[in-house]
Amino acid sequence: MSAHTDVALELDDIQRGVLSPRPTPYAATYLAFRIDDREQGRELVRRVSTAATSAADPVSPLGETWVSVAVTCRGLAALGVPRASLDTFAWEFRQGMAARARALGDVGESGPEHWEAPLGGPDVHLVLTAVAPDPAHLEAAMDRARPAYEWLSGVTAIWRQDCYALPTETEYFGYRDGVSHPAVEGSGTPGSNQWEVPLKAGEFVLGYRDEIGGTQCPQPAVLGRNGSYAVFRKLHQKVAEFRRYLKDNSTGPQDEELIAAKIMGRWRSGAPLALAPQHDDPALGADPDRRNTFLYESDDPTGYKTPGGCHIRRANPRDAEVAGEVRLHRMIRRGAVYGPPLPEGVLEDDGADRGLMFAFVGAHPGRQFEFVQSQWMNDGVFFGAGDAKDPVTGAHDGSAGFVVPRRPLRRRLAPLPRFVVTRGGEYCFLPSLTALRWLGDLHD
């Protein structure tokens, strides 16, 4: 791709939630609103725009807590953004996630007809995301923010999801999460892979050159520039079923951990198979300077160390020659768990809703999130495995297993059930701070 060049990102106008990694541990809340009165919706935007933090400012106006503001396409329309302007936004954003369900593999029990209301419906217009060091600080911040919307009769808070990052940095299947993130030109935030050339800013922030030399920016520029798209998904994890699958397919505890590593591409400590192929290395997994600095094709093209169909190799094939240039499909991923943990060692489901609130941030939802979800997560053609799906998050129906490359014979695991179920989601736009003020000051 194009050579590295410096770019001056207008960090003081970009919302902090676009580029800044979240701290660990932390607590977070997603709060969705419906706008019934246009003027009061604009007043809400004016109020929350004063709380949103820029990427240039590591300290939030609310202290250690910071807030991001996202708007759906229906939300922009509810605020009075003209149709001619809406038509300049990404097609996927305009359609909405529920309309894209089949392409995303959200079928069967993950289908929109089973989603948690009001997700995927017409009423989600604006989403606030608040992040704080712990639940007590988060709740205090939400208490301070409540007057911004409680006295607006034409605006209604219709959904809230609390979530958090564990001190162990793991999600409920037991893997260390948030290990890999790209470097973005001009962001000042280094990537996690020292061998990866920083990606063009336009891959993540609208109004800047991207990897193919283009510039995407919804119109008018005051609305689109320095914004980004965000994909929010609530994903229920079948933790007991995942544990049973590992146990039933292994010969003992040590083999169980090996299978878990082969499915993910990392040991649950975060240590990658690419660097620790035989045994777990917790010290490596805990070292952010080493645990993500590796490639595949130059060292392991056949997948004897890291199977080609494992989760992390699908999500980011790195130096692989696959259908679609890898750098065009990179994205910023963030996740936080919700619900109570299932006690260690329990193999029966307790009926509680638990899982992951997933967020993707990028400037190209079609060739980033949707491409990875449909082509790399739910198909295996790009690495020669037919219609094989991602073993952890794929839309499985119990008909196909997972193959571990091994000498002299491959190891075939039992058919995979669906371990992750979509509970709902939204395609949103993260406006710049300037755009938030512009939306608040709109007139009919």
CSV table of C-alpha atoms in Angstrom, one decimal:
chain,number,residue,atom,x,y,z
A,1,MET,CA,0.0,0.0,0.0
A,2,SER,CA,1.0,3.6,-0.1
A,3,ALA,CA,4.0,4.7,1.9
A,4,HIS,CA,3.8,6.2,5.3
A,5,THR,CA,3.4,10.0,5.4
A,6,ASP,CA,2.6,12.2,8.3
A,7,VAL,CA,-0.9,13.6,8.5
A,8,ALA,CA,-2.2,16.2,10.8
A,9,LEU,CA,-5.4,14.9,12.4
A,10,GLU,CA,-7.6,17.5,14.0
A,11,LEU,CA,-7.7,15.6,17.3
A,12,ASP,CA,-9.4,18.5,19.2
A,13,ASP,CA,-12.4,18.0,16.9
A,14,ILE,CA,-12.6,14.2,16.9
A,15,GLN,CA,-14.5,12.5,19.7
A,16,ARG,CA,-12.3,10.6,22.1
A,17,GLY,CA,-14.3,7.4,21.6
A,18,VAL,CA,-13.1,7.2,18.0
A,19,LEU,CA,-9.3,6.7,18.5
A,20,SER,CA,-8.5,6.5,22.2
A,21,PRO,CA,-8.1,3.0,23.8
A,22,ARG,CA,-10.3,2.3,26.8
A,23,PRO,CA,-8.6,1.9,30.2
A,24,THR,CA,-8.5,-1.3,32.2
A,25,PRO,CA,-10.4,-1.9,34.3
A,26,TYR,CA,-13.4,0.3,33.5
A,27,ALA,CA,-17.2,0.4,33.6
A,28,ALA,CA,-19.3,1.6,30.7
A,29,THR,CA,-22.9,2.4,29.9
A,30,TYR,CA,-24.8,2.5,26.6
A,31,LEU,CA,-27.9,4.7,26.8
A,32,ALA,CA,-30.2,5.0,23.8
A,33,PHE,CA,-32.8,7.8,23.2
A,34,ARG,CA,-35.8,8.3,21.0
A,35,ILE,CA,-36.4,11.8,19.7
A,36,ASP,CA,-40.1,12.7,19.4
A,37,ASP,CA,-39.7,16.5,19.3
A,38,ARG,CA,-37.1,17.9,16.9
A,39,GLU,CA,-36.4,21.0,18.8
A,40,GLN,CA,-35.9,19.1,22.1
A,41,GLY,CA,-33.8,16.6,20.3
A,42,ARG,CA,-31.5,19.4,19.2
A,43,GLU,CA,-31.5,20.7,22.7
A,44,LEU,CA,-30.3,17.3,23.9
A,45,VAL,CA,-27.5,17.3,21.4
A,46,ARG,CA,-26.5,20.8,22.5
A,47,ARG,CA,-26.3,19.7,26.1
A,48,VAL,CA,-24.5,16.4,25.5
A,49,SER,CA,-22.0,18.1,23.2
A,50,THR,CA,-20.6,19.9,26.1
A,51,ALA,CA,-19.8,16.6,27.8
A,52,ALA,CA,-18.2,14.8,24.9
A,53,THR,CA,-14.4,14.7,25.1
A,54,SER,CA,-12.0,15.2,22.2
A,55,ALA,CA,-9.2,12.8,21.2
A,56,ALA,CA,-6.7,15.6,22.1
A,57,ASP,CA,-7.9,15.8,25.7
A,58,PRO,CA,-7.0,12.9,27.9
A,59,VAL,CA,-9.0,14.5,30.7
A,60,SER,CA,-12.8,14.6,30.4
A,61,PRO,CA,-15.0,17.5,31.5
A,62,LEU,CA,-16.5,15.0,33.9
A,63,GLY,CA,-13.1,14.1,35.5
A,64,GLU,CA,-12.0,10.5,34.8
A,65,THR,CA,-15.2,9.7,33.0
A,66,TRP,CA,-15.6,10.4,29.3
A,67,VAL,CA,-18.6,10.4,27.0
A,68,SER,CA,-19.2,9.7,23.3
A,69,VAL,CA,-22.3,10.7,21.3
A,70,ALA,CA,-23.5,8.6,18.4
A,71,VAL,CA,-26.5,9.1,16.1
A,72,THR,CA,-28.3,6.6,13.9
A,73,CYS,CA,-29.5,7.5,10.4
A,74,ARG,CA,-33.1,7.8,11.7
A,75,GLY,CA,-31.7,10.0,14.5
A,76,LEU,CA,-30.1,12.4,12.0
A,77,ALA,CA,-33.5,12.5,10.2
A,78,ALA,CA,-35.3,13.2,13.5
A,79,LEU,CA,-32.9,16.1,14.1
A,80,GLY,CA,-33.9,17.5,10.7
A,81,VAL,CA,-30.8,16.7,8.6
A,82,PRO,CA,-32.1,17.0,5.0
A,83,ARG,CA,-32.5,13.8,2.8
A,84,ALA,CA,-29.9,15.1,0.3
A,85,SER,CA,-27.4,15.1,3.1
A,86,LEU,CA,-28.4,11.7,4.5
A,87,ASP,CA,-27.9,10.2,1.0
A,88,THR,CA,-24.2,11.0,1.2
A,89,PHE,CA,-23.7,8.7,4.1
A,90,ALA,CA,-22.6,5.0,3.8
A,91,TRP,CA,-25.3,2.8,2.3
A,92,GLU,CA,-25.0,0.3,5.2
A,93,PHE,CA,-25.5,3.0,7.7
A,94,ARG,CA,-28.6,4.3,5.9
A,95,GLN,CA,-30.1,0.8,5.8
A,96,GLY,CA,-29.5,-0.1,9.4
A,97,MET,CA,-28.2,-3.3,11.0
A,98,ALA,CA,-31.5,-5.2,11.0
A,99,ALA,CA,-31.9,-4.8,7.3
A,100,ARG,CA,-28.3,-6.2,6.9
A,101,ALA,CA,-29.0,-9.2,9.1
A,102,ARG,CA,-28.7,-11.9,6.5
A,103,ALA,CA,-25.5,-10.6,5.1
A,104,LEU,CA,-24.0,-10.5,8.6
A,105,GLY,CA,-25.1,-14.0,9.5
A,106,ASP,CA,-27.7,-12.8,11.9
A,107,VAL,CA,-30.2,-15.6,11.2
A,108,GLY,CA,-32.1,-18.1,13.2
A,109,GLU,CA,-31.9,-17.4,16.9
A,110,SER,CA,-29.7,-14.4,16.0
A,111,GLY,CA,-32.3,-12.9,13.7
A,112,PRO,CA,-33.7,-9.4,14.2
A,113,GLU,CA,-37.1,-10.9,15.1
A,114,HIS,CA,-35.5,-12.2,18.3
A,115,TRP,CA,-33.5,-9.1,19.1
A,116,GLU,CA,-33.8,-7.2,22.4
A,117,ALA,CA,-36.2,-4.3,21.9
A,118,PRO,CA,-35.7,-1.6,20.9
A,119,LEU,CA,-32.4,-2.6,19.1
A,120,GLY,CA,-32.8,-2.7,15.4
A,121,GLY,CA,-36.1,-0.9,15.4
A,122,PRO,CA,-37.1,2.6,14.4
A,123,ASP,CA,-36.9,4.2,17.8
A,124,VAL,CA,-33.1,4.2,18.5
A,125,HIS,CA,-32.0,7.7,17.5
A,126,LEU,CA,-29.1,8.7,19.7
A,127,VAL,CA,-26.7,6.6,21.8
A,128,LEU,CA,-24.6,7.9,24.6
A,129,THR,CA,-21.6,5.9,25.7
A,130,ALA,CA,-20.0,6.7,29.1
A,131,VAL,CA,-16.8,5.2,30.3
A,132,ALA,CA,-15.5,5.5,33.9
A,133,PRO,CA,-12.8,3.8,36.0
A,134,ASP,CA,-15.4,1.8,38.1
A,135,PRO,CA,-19.2,1.4,38.5
A,136,ALA,CA,-19.4,4.0,41.3
A,137,HIS,CA,-17.8,6.8,39.2
A,138,LEU,CA,-19.9,5.7,36.2
A,139,GLU,CA,-23.2,6.0,38.2
A,140,ALA,CA,-22.2,9.4,39.6
A,141,ALA,CA,-21.5,10.6,36.1
A,142,MET,CA,-24.8,9.3,34.9
A,143,ASP,CA,-26.5,11.1,37.8
A,144,ARG,CA,-24.8,14.3,36.7
A,145,ALA,CA,-25.9,13.8,33.1
A,146,ARG,CA,-29.5,12.9,33.9
A,147,PRO,CA,-30.7,16.6,34.0
A,148,ALA,CA,-29.6,16.9,30.4
A,149,TYR,CA,-32.4,14.8,29.2
A,150,GLU,CA,-34.9,14.2,32.1
A,151,TRP,CA,-36.6,17.6,31.7
A,152,LEU,CA,-36.9,17.2,27.9
A,153,SER,CA,-40.4,15.8,27.4
A,154,GLY,CA,-39.8,15.2,23.7
A,155,VAL,CA,-36.8,13.0,24.3
A,156,THR,CA,-37.0,9.6,26.0
A,157,ALA,CA,-34.3,7.3,27.3
A,158,ILE,CA,-35.5,3.9,26.0
A,159,TRP,CA,-32.6,1.4,26.6
A,160,ARG,CA,-29.6,1.1,28.8
A,161,GLN,CA,-26.9,-1.5,28.9
A,162,ASP,CA,-24.2,-1.5,31.6
A,163,CYS,CA,-21.0,-3.3,30.9
A,164,TYR,CA,-17.5,-3.4,32.2
A,165,ALA,CA,-13.9,-4.6,31.5
A,166,LEU,CA,-12.6,-7.1,34.0
A,167,PRO,CA,-9.3,-6.5,35.8
A,168,THR,CA,-8.1,-9.7,34.2
A,169,GLU,CA,-8.8,-8.1,30.7
A,170,THR,CA,-10.7,-11.3,29.8
A,171,GLU,CA,-14.1,-12.0,28.3
A,172,TYR,CA,-16.5,-14.8,29.5
A,173,PHE,CA,-15.0,-17.5,27.4
A,174,GLY,CA,-11.8,-16.9,29.4
A,175,TYR,CA,-9.6,-15.2,26.7
A,176,ARG,CA,-7.7,-12.0,27.3
A,177,ASP,CA,-9.5,-9.4,25.1
A,178,GLY,CA,-8.5,-6.2,23.5
A,179,VAL,CA,-5.0,-7.4,22.5
A,180,SER,CA,-4.9,-6.2,19.0
A,181,HIS,CA,-5.4,-2.6,17.7
A,182,PRO,CA,-4.1,-0.8,14.6
A,183,ALA,CA,-1.9,2.2,14.5
A,184,VAL,CA,-3.5,5.2,12.9
A,185,GLU,CA,-1.5,8.0,11.2
A,186,GLY,CA,-1.6,11.2,13.2
A,187,SER,CA,-3.5,9.7,16.2
A,188,GLY,CA,-0.5,9.7,18.5
A,189,THR,CA,-1.5,6.2,19.7
A,190,PRO,CA,0.8,3.4,18.7
A,191,GLY,CA,-0.6,0.1,17.3
A,192,SER,CA,-0.1,-3.2,19.1
A,193,ASN,CA,1.9,-4.8,16.2
A,194,GLN,CA,5.3,-3.1,15.8
A,195,TRP,CA,5.6,-4.7,12.4
A,196,GLU,CA,2.4,-3.1,11.1
A,197,VAL,CA,2.8,0.2,9.1
A,198,PRO,CA,0.3,2.8,10.5
A,199,LEU,CA,-2.9,2.9,8.5
A,200,LYS,CA,-4.1,6.0,6.7
A,201,ALA,CA,-6.3,8.2,8.9
A,202,GLY,CA,-9.1,8.0,6.3
A,203,GLU,CA,-9.6,4.3,7.2
A,204,PHE,CA,-11.0,5.5,10.5
A,205,VAL,CA,-11.8,9.2,10.3
A,206,LEU,CA,-13.9,10.8,7.6
A,207,GLY,CA,-12.4,13.6,5.5
A,208,TYR,CA,-8.9,12.2,5.3
A,209,ARG,CA,-7.0,10.1,2.7
A,210,ASP,CA,-7.5,6.3,3.1
A,211,GLU,CA,-5.4,3.4,2.0
A,212,ILE,CA,-6.6,3.6,-1.7
A,213,GLY,CA,-6.0,7.4,-1.9
A,214,GLY,CA,-9.7,8.3,-1.6
A,215,THR,CA,-11.5,10.6,0.8
A,216,GLN,CA,-14.9,9.8,2.1
A,217,CYS,CA,-16.9,12.6,3.8
A,218,PRO,CA,-20.7,12.9,4.1
A,219,GLN,CA,-22.0,16.3,3.2
A,220,PRO,CA,-22.1,19.1,4.3
A,221,ALA,CA,-18.4,18.9,5.3
A,222,VAL,CA,-19.2,20.5,8.6
A,223,LEU,CA,-21.3,17.4,9.5
A,224,GLY,CA,-19.1,14.7,8.0
A,225,ARG,CA,-15.5,15.8,8.5
A,226,ASN,CA,-13.7,14.3,11.6
A,227,GLY,CA,-16.6,11.9,12.1
A,228,SER,CA,-16.6,8.2,12.0
A,229,TYR,CA,-19.0,5.2,11.9
A,230,ALA,CA,-19.6,3.0,14.9
A,231,VAL,CA,-21.1,-0.5,14.9
A,232,PHE,CA,-22.6,-1.5,18.3
A,233,ARG,CA,-23.6,-5.2,18.8
A,234,LYS,CA,-24.9,-7.0,21.9
A,235,LEU,CA,-23.6,-10.5,21.7
A,236,HIS,CA,-24.9,-13.2,24.1
A,237,GLN,CA,-22.2,-15.8,24.9
A,238,LYS,CA,-23.2,-19.5,25.6
A,239,VAL,CA,-20.4,-20.0,28.2
A,240,ALA,CA,-21.5,-23.3,29.6
A,241,GLU,CA,-21.9,-24.8,26.1
A,242,PHE,CA,-18.5,-23.5,25.1
A,243,ARG,CA,-16.9,-25.1,28.2
A,244,ARG,CA,-18.7,-28.4,27.5
A,245,TYR,CA,-17.5,-28.4,23.9
A,246,LEU,CA,-13.9,-28.0,24.9
A,247,LYS,CA,-14.2,-30.7,27.6
A,248,ASP,CA,-16.0,-33.2,25.4
A,249,ASN,CA,-13.4,-32.8,22.6
A,250,SER,CA,-10.3,-33.0,24.8
A,251,THR,CA,-8.4,-35.8,26.5
A,252,GLY,CA,-7.8,-33.9,29.6
A,253,PRO,CA,-7.2,-30.4,31.1
A,254,GLN,CA,-4.0,-29.7,29.2
A,255,ASP,CA,-5.5,-30.8,25.9
A,256,GLU,CA,-8.6,-28.7,26.6
A,257,GLU,CA,-6.4,-25.6,26.8
A,258,LEU,CA,-4.6,-26.5,23.6
A,259,ILE,CA,-8.0,-26.9,21.8
A,260,ALA,CA,-9.1,-23.6,23.2
A,261,ALA,CA,-5.9,-22.0,21.9
A,262,LYS,CA,-6.2,-23.6,18.4
A,263,ILE,CA,-9.8,-22.4,18.1
A,264,MET,CA,-8.9,-18.8,19.1
A,265,GLY,CA,-5.3,-18.6,17.8
A,266,ARG,CA,-4.1,-17.5,21.3
A,267,TRP,CA,-3.8,-19.2,24.6
A,268,ARG,CA,-6.3,-17.8,27.0
A,269,SER,CA,-3.5,-15.8,28.7
A,270,GLY,CA,-3.3,-13.8,25.4
A,271,ALA,CA,-0.1,-15.4,24.3
A,272,PRO,CA,-0.3,-16.1,20.5
A,273,LEU,CA,0.3,-19.6,19.1
A,274,ALA,CA,2.5,-17.8,16.5
A,275,LEU,CA,5.0,-17.1,19.3
A,276,ALA,CA,4.1,-19.9,21.8
A,277,PRO,CA,3.0,-22.8,19.7
A,278,GLN,CA,3.6,-25.7,22.2
A,279,HIS,CA,2.8,-24.3,25.6
A,280,ASP,CA,1.1,-21.3,27.1
A,281,ASP,CA,3.4,-18.3,28.1
A,282,PRO,CA,1.4,-16.1,30.5
A,283,ALA,CA,4.3,-13.6,30.7
A,284,LEU,CA,4.1,-13.2,27.0
A,285,GLY,CA,0.3,-12.9,27.1
A,286,ALA,CA,0.6,-10.0,29.6
A,287,ASP,CA,3.3,-8.1,27.6
A,288,PRO,CA,1.7,-5.6,25.3
A,289,ASP,CA,5.0,-5.0,23.6
A,290,ARG,CA,5.4,-8.6,22.5
A,291,ARG,CA,2.1,-10.4,22.4
A,292,ASN,CA,0.9,-9.0,19.1
A,293,THR,CA,4.1,-8.5,17.1
A,294,PHE,CA,4.0,-11.4,14.7
A,295,LEU,CA,3.1,-12.4,11.1
A,296,TYR,CA,1.7,-15.6,9.6
A,297,GLU,CA,2.8,-16.2,6.0
A,298,SER,CA,6.5,-15.8,6.5
A,299,ASP,CA,6.6,-18.3,9.3
A,300,ASP,CA,3.5,-20.5,9.3
A,301,PRO,CA,1.7,-20.5,5.9
A,302,THR,CA,0.2,-24.0,6.5
A,303,GLY,CA,-1.2,-23.1,9.9
A,304,TYR,CA,0.6,-25.8,11.9
A,305,LYS,CA,1.1,-23.2,14.6
A,306,THR,CA,-1.9,-20.9,14.1
A,307,PRO,CA,-4.7,-22.7,12.2
A,308,GLY,CA,-5.9,-20.7,9.2
A,309,GLY,CA,-9.5,-21.0,10.3
A,310,CYS,CA,-9.0,-19.8,13.9
A,311,HIS,CA,-10.6,-16.7,15.2
A,312,ILE,CA,-7.7,-14.2,15.2
A,313,ARG,CA,-6.3,-15.3,11.9
A,314,ARG,CA,-9.7,-14.8,10.3
A,315,ALA,CA,-10.3,-11.4,11.9
A,316,ASN,CA,-6.9,-10.1,10.8
A,317,PRO,CA,-4.9,-12.3,8.4
A,318,ARG,CA,-2.0,-9.9,8.6
A,319,ASP,CA,0.5,-10.6,5.8
A,320,ALA,CA,-1.6,-13.3,4.1
A,321,GLU,CA,-2.4,-13.0,0.4
A,322,VAL,CA,-6.2,-13.4,0.6
A,323,ALA,CA,-9.2,-12.2,-1.3
A,324,GLY,CA,-9.2,-8.5,-0.6
A,325,GLU,CA,-6.2,-6.5,0.6
A,326,VAL,CA,-5.9,-7.0,4.3
A,327,ARG,CA,-5.2,-3.4,5.1
A,328,LEU,CA,-8.5,-2.3,3.6
A,329,HIS,CA,-10.4,-4.4,6.1
A,330,ARG,CA,-8.7,-3.4,9.4
A,331,MET,CA,-10.9,-1.8,12.1
A,332,ILE,CA,-10.8,-0.6,15.6
A,333,ARG,CA,-12.5,-3.2,17.9
A,334,ARG,CA,-13.6,-2.6,21.5
A,335,GLY,CA,-15.4,-5.0,23.8
A,336,ALA,CA,-16.8,-5.0,27.3
A,337,VAL,CA,-18.6,-7.8,29.1
A,338,TYR,CA,-22.2,-7.5,30.4
A,339,GLY,CA,-24.1,-9.7,32.8
A,340,PRO,CA,-22.9,-11.9,35.7
A,341,PRO,CA,-20.0,-14.3,35.2
A,342,LEU,CA,-20.7,-18.0,35.1
A,343,PRO,CA,-18.8,-19.5,38.1
A,344,GLU,CA,-15.6,-21.2,37.2
A,345,GLY,CA,-16.0,-24.9,36.3
A,346,VAL,CA,-19.8,-24.8,35.9
A,347,LEU,CA,-20.9,-26.7,32.8
A,348,GLU,CA,-24.6,-26.1,32.9
A,349,ASP,CA,-26.3,-22.9,31.8
A,350,ASP,CA,-27.9,-20.9,34.6
A,351,GLY,CA,-30.3,-18.9,32.4
A,352,ALA,CA,-28.5,-15.6,33.0
A,353,ASP,CA,-27.9,-13.2,30.0
A,354,ARG,CA,-24.2,-12.6,29.7
A,355,GLY,CA,-21.9,-11.7,26.9
A,356,LEU,CA,-20.1,-8.9,25.1
A,357,MET,CA,-21.0,-5.4,24.1
A,358,PHE,CA,-18.9,-5.1,20.9
A,359,ALA,CA,-18.0,-1.8,19.2
A,360,PHE,CA,-16.4,-1.4,15.8
A,361,VAL,CA,-15.1,2.1,14.7
A,362,GLY,CA,-14.1,2.9,11.1
A,363,ALA,CA,-14.8,5.0,8.1
A,364,HIS,CA,-16.0,2.2,5.7
A,365,PRO,CA,-18.6,0.0,7.4
A,366,GLY,CA,-19.1,-2.0,4.1
A,367,ARG,CA,-15.5,-3.1,3.4
A,368,GLN,CA,-14.5,-3.2,7.0
A,369,PHE,CA,-17.0,-4.6,9.5
A,370,GLU,CA,-19.4,-6.1,6.9
A,371,PHE,CA,-16.7,-7.6,4.8
A,372,VAL,CA,-14.9,-9.2,7.8
A,373,GLN,CA,-18.2,-10.5,9.2
A,374,SER,CA,-19.6,-12.0,6.0
A,375,GLN,CA,-16.4,-13.1,4.2
A,376,TRP,CA,-13.9,-13.9,6.9
A,377,MET,CA,-16.0,-14.8,9.9
A,378,ASN,CA,-18.8,-16.7,8.1
A,379,ASP,CA,-17.1,-18.1,5.1
A,380,GLY,CA,-13.8,-20.1,4.5
A,381,VAL,CA,-13.2,-19.6,0.8
A,382,PHE,CA,-10.5,-17.0,1.3
A,383,PHE,CA,-8.2,-19.6,3.0
A,384,GLY,CA,-9.4,-22.6,1.1
A,385,ALA,CA,-11.9,-24.1,3.5
A,386,GLY,CA,-15.1,-23.8,1.6
A,387,ASP,CA,-18.0,-22.5,3.7
A,388,ALA,CA,-16.3,-23.2,7.1
A,389,LYS,CA,-17.2,-20.5,9.7
A,390,ASP,CA,-15.3,-18.9,12.5
A,391,PRO,CA,-15.2,-21.5,15.3
A,392,VAL,CA,-15.9,-18.9,18.1
A,393,THR,CA,-18.3,-16.4,16.6
A,394,GLY,CA,-19.5,-18.0,13.4
A,395,ALA,CA,-23.2,-18.6,12.6
A,396,HIS,CA,-22.9,-22.4,13.1
A,397,ASP,CA,-25.8,-24.8,12.8
A,398,GLY,CA,-24.1,-27.9,14.2
A,399,SER,CA,-23.2,-29.4,10.8
A,400,ALA,CA,-19.5,-28.7,10.5
A,401,GLY,CA,-16.6,-29.1,12.9
A,402,PHE,CA,-13.2,-27.5,13.2
A,403,VAL,CA,-10.0,-28.9,11.6
A,404,VAL,CA,-6.6,-28.4,13.3
A,405,PRO,CA,-3.7,-28.8,10.9
A,406,ARG,CA,-1.3,-31.3,12.4
A,407,ARG,CA,1.4,-33.8,11.3
A,408,PRO,CA,1.0,-36.6,10.2
A,409,LEU,CA,-2.9,-36.3,10.3
A,410,ARG,CA,-5.2,-33.4,10.8
A,411,ARG,CA,-7.3,-33.4,13.9
A,412,ARG,CA,-11.0,-33.0,13.3
A,413,LEU,CA,-13.2,-31.7,16.1
A,414,ALA,CA,-16.9,-32.4,16.5
A,415,PRO,CA,-19.5,-30.3,14.8
A,416,LEU,CA,-19.7,-26.8,16.2
A,417,PRO,CA,-22.8,-25.3,17.8
A,418,ARG,CA,-23.4,-21.6,17.8
A,419,PHE,CA,-21.6,-20.2,20.8
A,420,VAL,CA,-22.5,-16.5,20.2
A,421,VAL,CA,-26.0,-15.1,19.6
A,422,THR,CA,-26.7,-11.6,18.4
A,423,ARG,CA,-29.1,-9.9,20.7
A,424,GLY,CA,-29.3,-6.7,18.7
A,425,GLY,CA,-27.2,-3.8,17.3
A,426,GLU,CA,-27.1,-0.5,15.5
A,427,TYR,CA,-25.1,1.3,12.9
A,428,CYS,CA,-24.3,4.7,14.2
A,429,PHE,CA,-22.4,7.9,13.2
A,430,LEU,CA,-19.9,9.5,15.6
A,431,PRO,CA,-20.0,13.2,14.7
A,432,SER,CA,-17.1,15.6,15.3
A,433,LEU,CA,-17.5,18.0,18.2
A,434,THR,CA,-18.1,20.7,15.6
A,435,ALA,CA,-20.8,18.6,13.9
A,436,LEU,CA,-22.5,18.0,17.3
A,437,ARG,CA,-22.8,21.8,17.8
A,438,TRP,CA,-24.0,22.1,14.2
A,439,LEU,CA,-26.7,19.5,14.8
A,440,GLY,CA,-27.8,21.3,18.0
A,441,ASP,CA,-28.1,24.6,16.1
A,442,LEU,CA,-30.0,23.3,13.1
A,443,HIS,CA,-33.1,25.2,12.1
A,444,ASP,CA,-36.0,24.1,9.9
